[in-house]
Coordinates of C-alpha atoms and ligand atoms in Angstrom, one line a residue:
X1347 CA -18.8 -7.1 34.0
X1348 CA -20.5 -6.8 30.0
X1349 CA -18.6 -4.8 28.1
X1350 CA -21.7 -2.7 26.0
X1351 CA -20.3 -0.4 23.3
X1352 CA -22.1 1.4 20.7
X1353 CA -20.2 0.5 17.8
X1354 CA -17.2 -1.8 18.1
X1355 CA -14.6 -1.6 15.1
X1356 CA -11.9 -4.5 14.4
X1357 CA -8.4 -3.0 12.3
X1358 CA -6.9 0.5 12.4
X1359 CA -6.0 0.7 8.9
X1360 CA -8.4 2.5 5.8
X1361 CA -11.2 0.3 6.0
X1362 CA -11.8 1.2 9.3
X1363 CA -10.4 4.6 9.7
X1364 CA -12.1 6.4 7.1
X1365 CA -15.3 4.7 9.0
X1366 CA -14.5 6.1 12.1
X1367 CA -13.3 9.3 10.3
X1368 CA -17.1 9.7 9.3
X1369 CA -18.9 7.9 12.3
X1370 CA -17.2 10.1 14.8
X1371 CA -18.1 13.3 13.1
X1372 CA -21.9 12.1 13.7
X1373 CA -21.6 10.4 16.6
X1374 CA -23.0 12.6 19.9
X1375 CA -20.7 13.1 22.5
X1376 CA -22.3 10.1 24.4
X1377 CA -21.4 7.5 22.3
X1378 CA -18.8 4.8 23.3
X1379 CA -16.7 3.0 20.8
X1380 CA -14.8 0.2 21.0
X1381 CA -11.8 -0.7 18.5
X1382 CA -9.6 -3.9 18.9
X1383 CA -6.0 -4.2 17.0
X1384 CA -4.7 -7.5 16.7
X1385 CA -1.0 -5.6 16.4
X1386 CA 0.9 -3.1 18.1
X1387 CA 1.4 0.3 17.6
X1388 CA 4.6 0.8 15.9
X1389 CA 5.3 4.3 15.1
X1390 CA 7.0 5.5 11.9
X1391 CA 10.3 6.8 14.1
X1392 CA 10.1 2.8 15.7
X1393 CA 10.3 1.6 12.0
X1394 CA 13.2 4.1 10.4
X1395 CA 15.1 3.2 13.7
X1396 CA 14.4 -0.7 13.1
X1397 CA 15.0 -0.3 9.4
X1398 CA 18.2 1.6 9.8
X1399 CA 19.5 -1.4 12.2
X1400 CA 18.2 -4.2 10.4
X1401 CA 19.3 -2.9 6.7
X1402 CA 15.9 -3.5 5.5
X1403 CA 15.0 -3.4 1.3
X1404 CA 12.4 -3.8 -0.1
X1405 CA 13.0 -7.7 -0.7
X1406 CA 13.5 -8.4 2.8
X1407 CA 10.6 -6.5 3.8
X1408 CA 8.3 -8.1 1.4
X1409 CA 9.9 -11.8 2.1
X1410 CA 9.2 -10.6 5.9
X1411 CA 5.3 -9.8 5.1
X1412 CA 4.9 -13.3 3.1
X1413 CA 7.0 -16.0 4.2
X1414 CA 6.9 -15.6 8.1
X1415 CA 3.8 -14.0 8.6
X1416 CA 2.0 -16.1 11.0
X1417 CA -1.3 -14.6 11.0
X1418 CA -3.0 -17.3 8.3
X1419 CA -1.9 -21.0 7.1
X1420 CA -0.9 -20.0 3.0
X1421 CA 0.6 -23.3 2.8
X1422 CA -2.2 -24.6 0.3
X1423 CA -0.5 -22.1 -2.6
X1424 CA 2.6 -20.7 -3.7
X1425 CA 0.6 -17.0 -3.7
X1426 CA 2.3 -14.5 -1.4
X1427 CA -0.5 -12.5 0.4
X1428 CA 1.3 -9.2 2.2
X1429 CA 0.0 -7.3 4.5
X1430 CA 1.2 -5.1 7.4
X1431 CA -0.8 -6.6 11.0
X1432 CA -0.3 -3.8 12.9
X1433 CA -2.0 0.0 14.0
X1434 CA -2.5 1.4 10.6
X1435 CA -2.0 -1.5 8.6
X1436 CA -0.9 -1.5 5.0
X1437 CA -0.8 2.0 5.1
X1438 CA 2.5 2.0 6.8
X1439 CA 4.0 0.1 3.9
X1440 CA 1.7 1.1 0.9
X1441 CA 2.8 2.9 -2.2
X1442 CA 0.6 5.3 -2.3
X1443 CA -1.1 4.9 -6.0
X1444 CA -4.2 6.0 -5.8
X1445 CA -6.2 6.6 -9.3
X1446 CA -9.7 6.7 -9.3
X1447 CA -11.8 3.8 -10.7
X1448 CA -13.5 4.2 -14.2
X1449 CA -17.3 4.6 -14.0
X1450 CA -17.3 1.8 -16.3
X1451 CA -16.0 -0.4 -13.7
X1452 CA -19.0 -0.3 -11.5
X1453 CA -21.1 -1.6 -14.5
X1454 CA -19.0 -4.7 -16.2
X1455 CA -22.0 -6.5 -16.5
X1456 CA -24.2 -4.1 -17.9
X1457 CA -22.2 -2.8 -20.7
X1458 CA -19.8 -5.5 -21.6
X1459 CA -22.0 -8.3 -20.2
X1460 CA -18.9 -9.6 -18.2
X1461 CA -18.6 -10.3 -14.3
X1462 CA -21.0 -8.4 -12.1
X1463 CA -21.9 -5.0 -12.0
X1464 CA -21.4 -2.9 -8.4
X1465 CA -24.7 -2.4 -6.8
X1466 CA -23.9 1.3 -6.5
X1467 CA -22.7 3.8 -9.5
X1468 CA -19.3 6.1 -9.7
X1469 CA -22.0 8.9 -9.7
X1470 CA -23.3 7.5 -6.0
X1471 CA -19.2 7.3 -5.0
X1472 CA -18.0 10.5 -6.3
X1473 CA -18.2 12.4 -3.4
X1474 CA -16.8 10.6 -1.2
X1475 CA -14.1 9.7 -3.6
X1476 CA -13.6 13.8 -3.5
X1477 CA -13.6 13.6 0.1
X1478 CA -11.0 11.0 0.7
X1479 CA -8.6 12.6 -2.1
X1480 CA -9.0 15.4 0.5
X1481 CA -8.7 13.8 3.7
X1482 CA -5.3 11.9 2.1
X1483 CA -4.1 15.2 -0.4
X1484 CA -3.9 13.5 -3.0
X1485 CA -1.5 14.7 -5.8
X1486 CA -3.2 14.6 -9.1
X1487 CA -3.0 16.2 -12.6
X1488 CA -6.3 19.0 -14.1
X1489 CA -6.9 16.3 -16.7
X1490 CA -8.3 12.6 -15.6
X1491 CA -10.2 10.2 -17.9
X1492 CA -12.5 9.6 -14.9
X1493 CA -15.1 12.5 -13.9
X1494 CA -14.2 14.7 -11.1
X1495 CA -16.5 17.2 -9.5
X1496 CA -13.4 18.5 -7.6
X1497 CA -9.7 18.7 -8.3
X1498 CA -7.0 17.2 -6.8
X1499 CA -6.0 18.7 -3.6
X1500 CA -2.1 19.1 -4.4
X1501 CA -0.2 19.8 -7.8
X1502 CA 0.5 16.9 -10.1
X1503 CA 3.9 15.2 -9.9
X1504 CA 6.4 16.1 -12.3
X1505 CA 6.4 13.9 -15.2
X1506 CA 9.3 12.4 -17.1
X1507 CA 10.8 12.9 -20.3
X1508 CA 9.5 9.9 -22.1
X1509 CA 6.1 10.6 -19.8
X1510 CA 5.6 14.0 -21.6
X1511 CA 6.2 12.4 -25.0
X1512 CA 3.5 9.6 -24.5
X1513 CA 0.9 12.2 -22.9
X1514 CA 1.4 14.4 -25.6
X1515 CA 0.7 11.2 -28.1
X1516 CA -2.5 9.7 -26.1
X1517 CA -3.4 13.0 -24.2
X1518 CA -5.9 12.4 -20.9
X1519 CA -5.8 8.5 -21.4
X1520 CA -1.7 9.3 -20.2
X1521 CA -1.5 10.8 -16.9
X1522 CA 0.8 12.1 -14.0
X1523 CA -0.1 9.3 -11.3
X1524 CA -2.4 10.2 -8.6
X1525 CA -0.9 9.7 -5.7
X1526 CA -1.3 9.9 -1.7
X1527 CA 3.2 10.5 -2.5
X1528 CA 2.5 14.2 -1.4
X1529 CA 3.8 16.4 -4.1
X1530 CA 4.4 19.1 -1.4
X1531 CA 4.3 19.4 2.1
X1532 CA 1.1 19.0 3.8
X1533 CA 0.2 18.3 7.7
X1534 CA 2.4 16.4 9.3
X1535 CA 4.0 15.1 6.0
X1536 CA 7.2 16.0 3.9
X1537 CA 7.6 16.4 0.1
X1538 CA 7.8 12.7 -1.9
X1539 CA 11.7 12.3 -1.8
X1540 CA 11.8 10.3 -5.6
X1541 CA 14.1 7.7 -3.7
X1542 CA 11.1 4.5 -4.0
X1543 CA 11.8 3.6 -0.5
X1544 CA 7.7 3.7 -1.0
X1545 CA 7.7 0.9 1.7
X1546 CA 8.9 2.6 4.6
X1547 CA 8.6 6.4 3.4
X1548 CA 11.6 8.2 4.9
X1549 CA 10.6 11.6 5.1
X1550 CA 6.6 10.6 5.7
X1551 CA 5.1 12.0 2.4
X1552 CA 3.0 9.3 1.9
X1553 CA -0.8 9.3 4.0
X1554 CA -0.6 7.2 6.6
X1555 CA -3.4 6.4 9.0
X1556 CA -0.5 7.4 12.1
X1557 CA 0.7 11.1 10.3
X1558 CA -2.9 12.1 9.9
X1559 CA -5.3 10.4 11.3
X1560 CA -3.8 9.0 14.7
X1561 CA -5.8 11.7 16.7
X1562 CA -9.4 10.0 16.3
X1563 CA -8.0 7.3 18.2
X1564 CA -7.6 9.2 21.3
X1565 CA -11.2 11.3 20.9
X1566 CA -12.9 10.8 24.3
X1567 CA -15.3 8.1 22.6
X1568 CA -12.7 6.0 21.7
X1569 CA -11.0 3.3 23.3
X1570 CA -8.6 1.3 21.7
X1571 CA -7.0 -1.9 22.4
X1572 CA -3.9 -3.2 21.2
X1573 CA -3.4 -7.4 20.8
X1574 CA -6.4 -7.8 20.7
X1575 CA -7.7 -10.2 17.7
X1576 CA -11.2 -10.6 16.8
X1577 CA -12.1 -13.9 15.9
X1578 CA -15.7 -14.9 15.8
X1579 CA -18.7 -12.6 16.0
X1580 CA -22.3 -14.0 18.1
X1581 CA -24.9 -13.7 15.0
X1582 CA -28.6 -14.0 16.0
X1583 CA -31.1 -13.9 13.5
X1584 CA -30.7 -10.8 11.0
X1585 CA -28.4 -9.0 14.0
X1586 CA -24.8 -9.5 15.2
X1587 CA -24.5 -9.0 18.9
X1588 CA -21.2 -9.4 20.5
X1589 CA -17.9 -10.0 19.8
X1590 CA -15.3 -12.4 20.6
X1591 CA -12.0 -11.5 20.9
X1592 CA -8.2 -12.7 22.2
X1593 CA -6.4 -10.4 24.5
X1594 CA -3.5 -11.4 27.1
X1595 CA -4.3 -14.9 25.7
X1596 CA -7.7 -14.4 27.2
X1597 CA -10.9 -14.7 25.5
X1598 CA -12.9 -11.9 25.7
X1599 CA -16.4 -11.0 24.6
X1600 CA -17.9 -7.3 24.1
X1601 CA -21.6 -6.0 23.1
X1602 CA -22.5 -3.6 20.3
X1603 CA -24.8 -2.2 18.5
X1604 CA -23.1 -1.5 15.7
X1605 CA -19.9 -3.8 14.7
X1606 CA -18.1 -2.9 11.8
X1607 CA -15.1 -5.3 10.5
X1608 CA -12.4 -3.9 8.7
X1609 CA -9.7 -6.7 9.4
X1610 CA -8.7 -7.2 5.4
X1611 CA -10.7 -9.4 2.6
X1612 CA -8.6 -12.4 4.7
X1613 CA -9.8 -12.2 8.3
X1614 CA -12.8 -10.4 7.3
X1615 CA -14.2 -13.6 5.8
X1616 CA -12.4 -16.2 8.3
X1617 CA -14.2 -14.2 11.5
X1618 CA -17.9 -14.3 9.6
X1619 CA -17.1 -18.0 8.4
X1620 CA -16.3 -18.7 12.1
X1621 CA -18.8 -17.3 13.4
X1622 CA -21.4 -19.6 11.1
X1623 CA -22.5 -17.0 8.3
X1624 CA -23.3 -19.5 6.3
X1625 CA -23.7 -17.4 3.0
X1626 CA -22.4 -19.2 0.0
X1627 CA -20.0 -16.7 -1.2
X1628 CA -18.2 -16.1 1.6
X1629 CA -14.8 -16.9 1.7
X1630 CA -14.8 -17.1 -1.8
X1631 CA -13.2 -15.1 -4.3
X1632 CA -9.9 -14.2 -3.0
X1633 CA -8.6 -12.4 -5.8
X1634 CA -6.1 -9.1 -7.0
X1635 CA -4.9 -7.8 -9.9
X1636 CA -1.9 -9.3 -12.4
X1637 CA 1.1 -7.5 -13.2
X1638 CA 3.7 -8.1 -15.7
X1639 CA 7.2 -5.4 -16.2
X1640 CA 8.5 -4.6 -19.6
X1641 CA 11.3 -2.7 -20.5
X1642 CA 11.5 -0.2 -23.6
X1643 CA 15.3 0.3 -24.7
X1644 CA 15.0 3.7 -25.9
X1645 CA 17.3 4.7 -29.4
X1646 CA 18.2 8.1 -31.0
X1647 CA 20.0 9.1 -26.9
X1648 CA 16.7 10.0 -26.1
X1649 CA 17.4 9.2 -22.1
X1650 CA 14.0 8.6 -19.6
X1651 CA 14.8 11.3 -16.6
X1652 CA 12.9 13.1 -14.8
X1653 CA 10.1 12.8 -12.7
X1654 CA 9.3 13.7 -9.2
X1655 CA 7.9 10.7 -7.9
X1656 CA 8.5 6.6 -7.7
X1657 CA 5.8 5.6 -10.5
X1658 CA 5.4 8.6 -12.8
X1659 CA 2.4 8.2 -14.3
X1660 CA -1.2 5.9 -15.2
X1661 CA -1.7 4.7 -19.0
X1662 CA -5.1 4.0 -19.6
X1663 CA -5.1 3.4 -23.1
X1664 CA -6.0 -0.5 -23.0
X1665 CA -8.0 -0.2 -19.7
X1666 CA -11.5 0.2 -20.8
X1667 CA -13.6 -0.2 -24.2
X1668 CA -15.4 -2.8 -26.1
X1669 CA -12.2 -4.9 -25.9
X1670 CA -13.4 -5.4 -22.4
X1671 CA -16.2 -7.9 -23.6
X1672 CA -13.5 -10.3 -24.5
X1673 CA -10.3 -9.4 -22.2
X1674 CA -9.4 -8.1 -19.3
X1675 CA -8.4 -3.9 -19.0
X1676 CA -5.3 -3.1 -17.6
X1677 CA -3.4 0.0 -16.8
X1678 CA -0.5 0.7 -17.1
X1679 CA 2.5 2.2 -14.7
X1680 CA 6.2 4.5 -15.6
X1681 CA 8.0 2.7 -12.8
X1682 CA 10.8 5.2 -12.0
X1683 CA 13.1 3.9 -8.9
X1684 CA 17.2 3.2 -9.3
X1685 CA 17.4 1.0 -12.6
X1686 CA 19.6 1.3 -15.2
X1687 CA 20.2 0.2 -18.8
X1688 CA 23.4 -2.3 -18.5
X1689 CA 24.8 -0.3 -21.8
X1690 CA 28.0 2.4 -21.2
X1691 CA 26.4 5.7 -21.8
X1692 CA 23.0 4.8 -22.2
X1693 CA 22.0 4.1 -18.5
X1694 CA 18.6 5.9 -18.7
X1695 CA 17.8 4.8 -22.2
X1696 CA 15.1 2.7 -21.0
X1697 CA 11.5 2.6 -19.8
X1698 CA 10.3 0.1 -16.8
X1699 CA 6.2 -0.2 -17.2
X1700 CA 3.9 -2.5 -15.3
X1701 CA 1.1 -3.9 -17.3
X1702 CA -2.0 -4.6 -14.3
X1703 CA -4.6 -6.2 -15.2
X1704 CA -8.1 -6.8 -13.8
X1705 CA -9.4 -10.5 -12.7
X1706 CA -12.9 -11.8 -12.2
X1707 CA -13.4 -13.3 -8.6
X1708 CA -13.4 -17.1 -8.7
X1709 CA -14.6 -19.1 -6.2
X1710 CA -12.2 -21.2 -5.9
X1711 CA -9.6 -19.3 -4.8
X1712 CA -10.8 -18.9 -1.3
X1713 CA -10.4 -18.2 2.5
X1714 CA -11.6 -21.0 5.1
X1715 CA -11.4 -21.8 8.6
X1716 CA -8.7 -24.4 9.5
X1717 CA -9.5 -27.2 11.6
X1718 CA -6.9 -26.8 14.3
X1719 CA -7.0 -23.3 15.4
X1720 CA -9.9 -21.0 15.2
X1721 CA -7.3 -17.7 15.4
X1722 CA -6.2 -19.3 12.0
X1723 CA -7.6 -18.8 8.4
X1724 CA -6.2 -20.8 5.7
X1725 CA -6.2 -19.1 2.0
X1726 CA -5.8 -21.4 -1.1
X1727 CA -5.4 -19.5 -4.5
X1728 CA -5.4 -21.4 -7.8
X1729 CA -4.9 -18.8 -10.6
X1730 CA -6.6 -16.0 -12.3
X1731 CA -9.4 -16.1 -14.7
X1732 CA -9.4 -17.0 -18.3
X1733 CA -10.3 -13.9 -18.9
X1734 CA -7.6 -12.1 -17.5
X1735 CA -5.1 -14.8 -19.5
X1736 CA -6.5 -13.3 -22.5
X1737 CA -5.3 -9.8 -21.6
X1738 CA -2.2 -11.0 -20.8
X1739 CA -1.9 -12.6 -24.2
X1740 CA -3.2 -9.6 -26.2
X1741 CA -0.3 -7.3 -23.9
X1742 CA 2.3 -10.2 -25.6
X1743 CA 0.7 -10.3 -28.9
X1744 CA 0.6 -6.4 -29.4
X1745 CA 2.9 -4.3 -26.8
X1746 CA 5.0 -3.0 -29.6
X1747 CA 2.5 -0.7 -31.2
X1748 CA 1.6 1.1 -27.6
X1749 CA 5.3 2.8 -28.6
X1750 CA 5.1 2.7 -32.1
X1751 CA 6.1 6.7 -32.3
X1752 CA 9.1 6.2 -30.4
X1753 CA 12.3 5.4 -31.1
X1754 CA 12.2 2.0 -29.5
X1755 CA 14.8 -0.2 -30.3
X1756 CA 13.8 -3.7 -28.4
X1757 CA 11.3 -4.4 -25.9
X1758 CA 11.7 -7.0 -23.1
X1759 CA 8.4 -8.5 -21.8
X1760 CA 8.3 -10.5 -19.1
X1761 CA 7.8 -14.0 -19.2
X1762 CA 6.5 -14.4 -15.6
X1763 CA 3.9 -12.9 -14.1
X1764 CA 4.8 -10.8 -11.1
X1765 CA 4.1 -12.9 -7.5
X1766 CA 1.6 -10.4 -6.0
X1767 CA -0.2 -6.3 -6.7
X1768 CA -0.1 -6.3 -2.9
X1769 CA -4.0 -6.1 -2.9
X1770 CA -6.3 -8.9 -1.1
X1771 CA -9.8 -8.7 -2.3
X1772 CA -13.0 -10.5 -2.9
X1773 CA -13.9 -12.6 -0.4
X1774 CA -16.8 -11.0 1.0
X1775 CA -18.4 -9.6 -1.8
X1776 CA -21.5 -6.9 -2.2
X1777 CA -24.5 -7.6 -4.6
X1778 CA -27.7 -5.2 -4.9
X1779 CA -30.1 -8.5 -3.3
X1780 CA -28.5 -11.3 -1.0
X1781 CA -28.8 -13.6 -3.4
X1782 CA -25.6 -11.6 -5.5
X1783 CA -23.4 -10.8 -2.8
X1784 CA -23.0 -11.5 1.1
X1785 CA -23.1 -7.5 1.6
X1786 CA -25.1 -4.3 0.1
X1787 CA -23.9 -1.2 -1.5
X1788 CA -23.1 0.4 1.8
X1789 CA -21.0 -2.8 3.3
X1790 CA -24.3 -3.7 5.9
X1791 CA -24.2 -7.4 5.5
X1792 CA -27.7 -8.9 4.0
X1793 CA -28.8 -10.9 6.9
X1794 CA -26.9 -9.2 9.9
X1795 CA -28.4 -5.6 9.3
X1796 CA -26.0 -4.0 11.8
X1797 CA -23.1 -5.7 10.8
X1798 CA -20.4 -4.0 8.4
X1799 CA -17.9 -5.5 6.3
X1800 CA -15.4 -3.3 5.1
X1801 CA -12.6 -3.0 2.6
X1802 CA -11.5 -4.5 -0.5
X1803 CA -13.6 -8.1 0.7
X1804 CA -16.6 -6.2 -1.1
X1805 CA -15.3 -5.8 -4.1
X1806 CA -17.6 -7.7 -7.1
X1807 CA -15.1 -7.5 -9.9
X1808 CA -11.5 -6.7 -9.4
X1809 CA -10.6 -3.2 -11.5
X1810 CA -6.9 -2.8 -13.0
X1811 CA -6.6 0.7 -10.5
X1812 CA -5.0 -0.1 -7.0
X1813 CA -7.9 -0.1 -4.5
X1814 CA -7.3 1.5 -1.7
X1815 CA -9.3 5.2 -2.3
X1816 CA -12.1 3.4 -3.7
X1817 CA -11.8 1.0 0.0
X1818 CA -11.4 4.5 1.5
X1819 CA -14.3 6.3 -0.3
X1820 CA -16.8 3.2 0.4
X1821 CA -16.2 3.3 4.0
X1822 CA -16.8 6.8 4.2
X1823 CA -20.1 6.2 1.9
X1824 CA -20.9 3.0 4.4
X1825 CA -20.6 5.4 7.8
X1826 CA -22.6 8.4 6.4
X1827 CA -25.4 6.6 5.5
X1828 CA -25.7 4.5 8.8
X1829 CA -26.8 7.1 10.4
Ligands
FAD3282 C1 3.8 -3.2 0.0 C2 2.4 -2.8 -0.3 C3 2.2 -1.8 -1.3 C4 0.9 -1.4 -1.6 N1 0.7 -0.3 -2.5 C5 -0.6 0.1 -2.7 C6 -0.8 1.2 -3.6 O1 0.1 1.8 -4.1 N2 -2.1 1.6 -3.9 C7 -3.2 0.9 -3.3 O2 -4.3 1.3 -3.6 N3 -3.0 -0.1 -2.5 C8 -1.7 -0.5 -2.1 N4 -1.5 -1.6 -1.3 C9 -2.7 -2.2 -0.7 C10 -3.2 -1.4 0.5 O3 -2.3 -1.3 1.4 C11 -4.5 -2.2 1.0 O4 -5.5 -2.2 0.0 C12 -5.1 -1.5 2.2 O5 -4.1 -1.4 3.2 C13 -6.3 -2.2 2.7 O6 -6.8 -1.6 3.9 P1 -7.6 -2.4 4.9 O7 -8.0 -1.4 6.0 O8 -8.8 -3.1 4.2 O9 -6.7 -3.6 5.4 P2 -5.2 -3.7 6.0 O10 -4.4 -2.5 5.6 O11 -4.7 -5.0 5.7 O12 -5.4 -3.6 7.6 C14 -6.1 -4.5 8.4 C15 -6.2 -4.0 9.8 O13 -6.9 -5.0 10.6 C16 -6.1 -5.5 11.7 N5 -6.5 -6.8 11.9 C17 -6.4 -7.9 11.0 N6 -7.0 -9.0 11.6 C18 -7.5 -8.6 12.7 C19 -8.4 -9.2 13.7 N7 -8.7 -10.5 13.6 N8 -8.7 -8.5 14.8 C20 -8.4 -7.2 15.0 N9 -7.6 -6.6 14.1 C21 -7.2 -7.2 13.0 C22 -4.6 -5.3 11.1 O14 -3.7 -5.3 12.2 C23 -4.8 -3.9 10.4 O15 -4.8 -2.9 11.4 C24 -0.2 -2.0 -0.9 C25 0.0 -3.0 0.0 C26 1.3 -3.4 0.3 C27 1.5 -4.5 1.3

């Protein structure tokens, strides 16, 4: 027997959810939607118990995301791409840093005549940005450098000694960090705990797709099923039809009228490339931000403690501006977990920031299918742009006179960049005709009108802020205006 659905949804994690979040609230009570989860559903209680047993850091859990993870062939670069392939996705093993995008962002091209613009505005997002601050409670300070209609839902985390002294130098461009960390109890989740066990929060103040959204999965409308991996989609003139799918090691096919994909910027390309969307930009593009750590050792025994939360707060003072025609922005983090200065006495003399910095897509860093199994996608990743470079050499050139009115006695930059922001982005990216992007500014694919693509694949130009409201606010903007 067919299988006929009304909208069939691939992933459980944002992209996906905050769809369903949306779809389901206009949905009539008729409608029949099928979602397929290549994972299982591992509950947070599974994972502390694992955790506890397995002794599992953050290393070990990264290394266990990027080295064994069998889901794609990486063996064409050295880049780690991490991600959690299960119910819920990343979101079991995100941070939590959610800051907003600048408006600015959304126009590169326009005012800085760099990259592409966004084929919709932060005015047209602002809403739903608003609504998915909401739907996660997002901790956030009164004062932003980005417009917002409506304030953060929870109070600001506290911030830290040397915090208060830079916000009271650069004012709103120096910020408390929004954050889905909640700042105090909410719904099913506890207070952030400070201890940056971020990865695998232990008393589930972070937003996860299971503490708060796992209900819409068992709505009447909904059935959902587990190891079961999309892998090629039947495309017919401007429409998608059915999808194909592995489940028991069977191949299955289902009908829709509506398919939305929100499998990550990797599978999301590899199922349209296998399914013959022959678009030239997809695949291509794989991208994320660059980070870099420096440490400020602090004179004068003026000691950095404080703070209620793993990353204390956002810089934004070189993220955007005219400099932006010639380098890349960046913002900046107060990183805040266990380190110390290696000096008797002056443990906490020390600031750890992260310097991220946007990238411009490049096409040839890029997802593909690989020849010997179609369940496969194989990612090759060269470097970043040359414009990013030049941010990174302006941050070595120049870091000293971000802290020029502090006691700073040496700063250490790194010399490396770090391995991976722990974003995957690009690969499927929307322009305002089909000509500039594979997909519109509500995700509906140019050619296959009833096709989706969500998540950070869209994304045109890759912003310094971590992504994952902005992939949450889009697919709420993507579900309310399908109907
Ligand atoms: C350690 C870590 C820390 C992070 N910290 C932050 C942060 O602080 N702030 C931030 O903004 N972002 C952060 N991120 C990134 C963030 O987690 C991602 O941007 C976000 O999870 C992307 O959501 P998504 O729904 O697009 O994809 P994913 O979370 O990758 O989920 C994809 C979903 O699709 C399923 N799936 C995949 N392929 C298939 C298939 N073929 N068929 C069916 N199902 C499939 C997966 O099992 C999963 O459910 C972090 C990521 C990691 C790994």
């Amino acid at each position: 027997m067919k299988e006929k659905y009304d909208l069939i949804m691939a992933g459980t994690s944002f992209a996906s959810t905050f769809f369903l979040k949306k779809y389901l609230e206009k949905a009539p009570s008729t409608a029949k939607v099928l979602v397929l989860e290549r994972g299982k559903m591992l509950s947070h209680a599974q994972r502390l118990s694992f955790a506890r047993e397995q002794k599992y850091g953050l290393n070990s859990f990264i290394s266990s995301l990027s080295q064994q993870n069998p889901t794609f062939d990486n063996t064409r670069s050295s880049k780690p791409w991490i991600f959690d392939p299960n119910f819920g996705g990343s979101s079991n093993c995100w941070t939590g840093c959610t800051p907003r995008f600048m408006p600015n962002d959304f126009k590169l091209r326009s005012v800085y005549g760099i990259g592409k613009d966004w084929p919709l505005s932060y005015a047209q997002l602002e809403p739903f940005y608003c609504e998915a601050e909401e739907l996660m409670q997002i901790s956030g300070p009164s004062q932003t450098p980005y417009p917002m209609s409506r304030k953060y839902p929870l109070p600001a985390h506290a911030l830290s000694t040397t915090d208060k002294i830079m916000q009271e130098h650069y004012g709103p461009l120096y910020i408390s960090q929004p954050t889905a960390r909640a700042s105090r109890a909410t719904g099913n989740r506890g207070t952030c705990c400070t201890t940056s066990i971020c990865h695998l929060c232990p008393v589930n103040a972070k937003f996860t797709i299971e503490n708060t959204f796992l209900h819409l999965y068992s709505d009447p409308r909904v059935n959902i099923q587990y190891e079961s991996q999309v892998y090629a989609l039947d495309l017919n003139n401007d429409k998608v039809n059915a999808v194909h799918y592995t489940a028991q090691n069977k191949e299955r096919k289902a009908e829709g009228e509506v398919v939305a994909l929100g499998t990550n910027a990797i599978f999301n390309s590899h199922i349209l490339l296998n399914s013959g969307d022959s678009h030239p930009l997809t695949g291509k593009g794989l991208s994320e931000q660059v980070g870099i750590y420096a440490y400020v050792y602090l004179g004068h025994g003026m000691d950095n403690v404080g703070g209620s939360s793993t990353i204390t707060a956002n810089g934004f003072m070189w993220y955007d501006g005219p400099h932006r025609k010639e380098r890349a922005a960046c913002i900046i983090e107060n990183h805040n977990d266990p380190f110390i200065r290696n000096e008797r006495g002056r443990w906490r003399q020390m600031m750890k920031l992260k310097f991220v910095f946007e990238d411009l897509p490049q096409n040839d860093n890029l997802v593909s299918v690989s020849e010997s199994d179609k369940l496969i996608p194989s990612a090759e990743y060269k470097t970043h742009s040359a414009y990013t470079q030049r941010g990174i050499d302006f941050l070595h050139a120049n870091i000293e006179k971000l802290f020029s009115f502090l006691p700073v006695e040496k700063i250490d930059l790194d010399d490396f960049n770090q391995p991976t922001e722990a974003h995957i982005l690009g690969t499927v990216r929307m322009g305002k005709t089909i000509k500039d992007g594979v997909v519109d500014h509500k995700l509906s694919h140019h050619q296959y009108r009833n096709l989706f693509v969500l998540g950070g694949s869209s994304f045109p130009a890759i912003t310094p802020s971590n992504p994952t409201l902005t992939i949450s606010a889009l697919s709420l903007r993507a579900a309310e205006l399908s109907f």
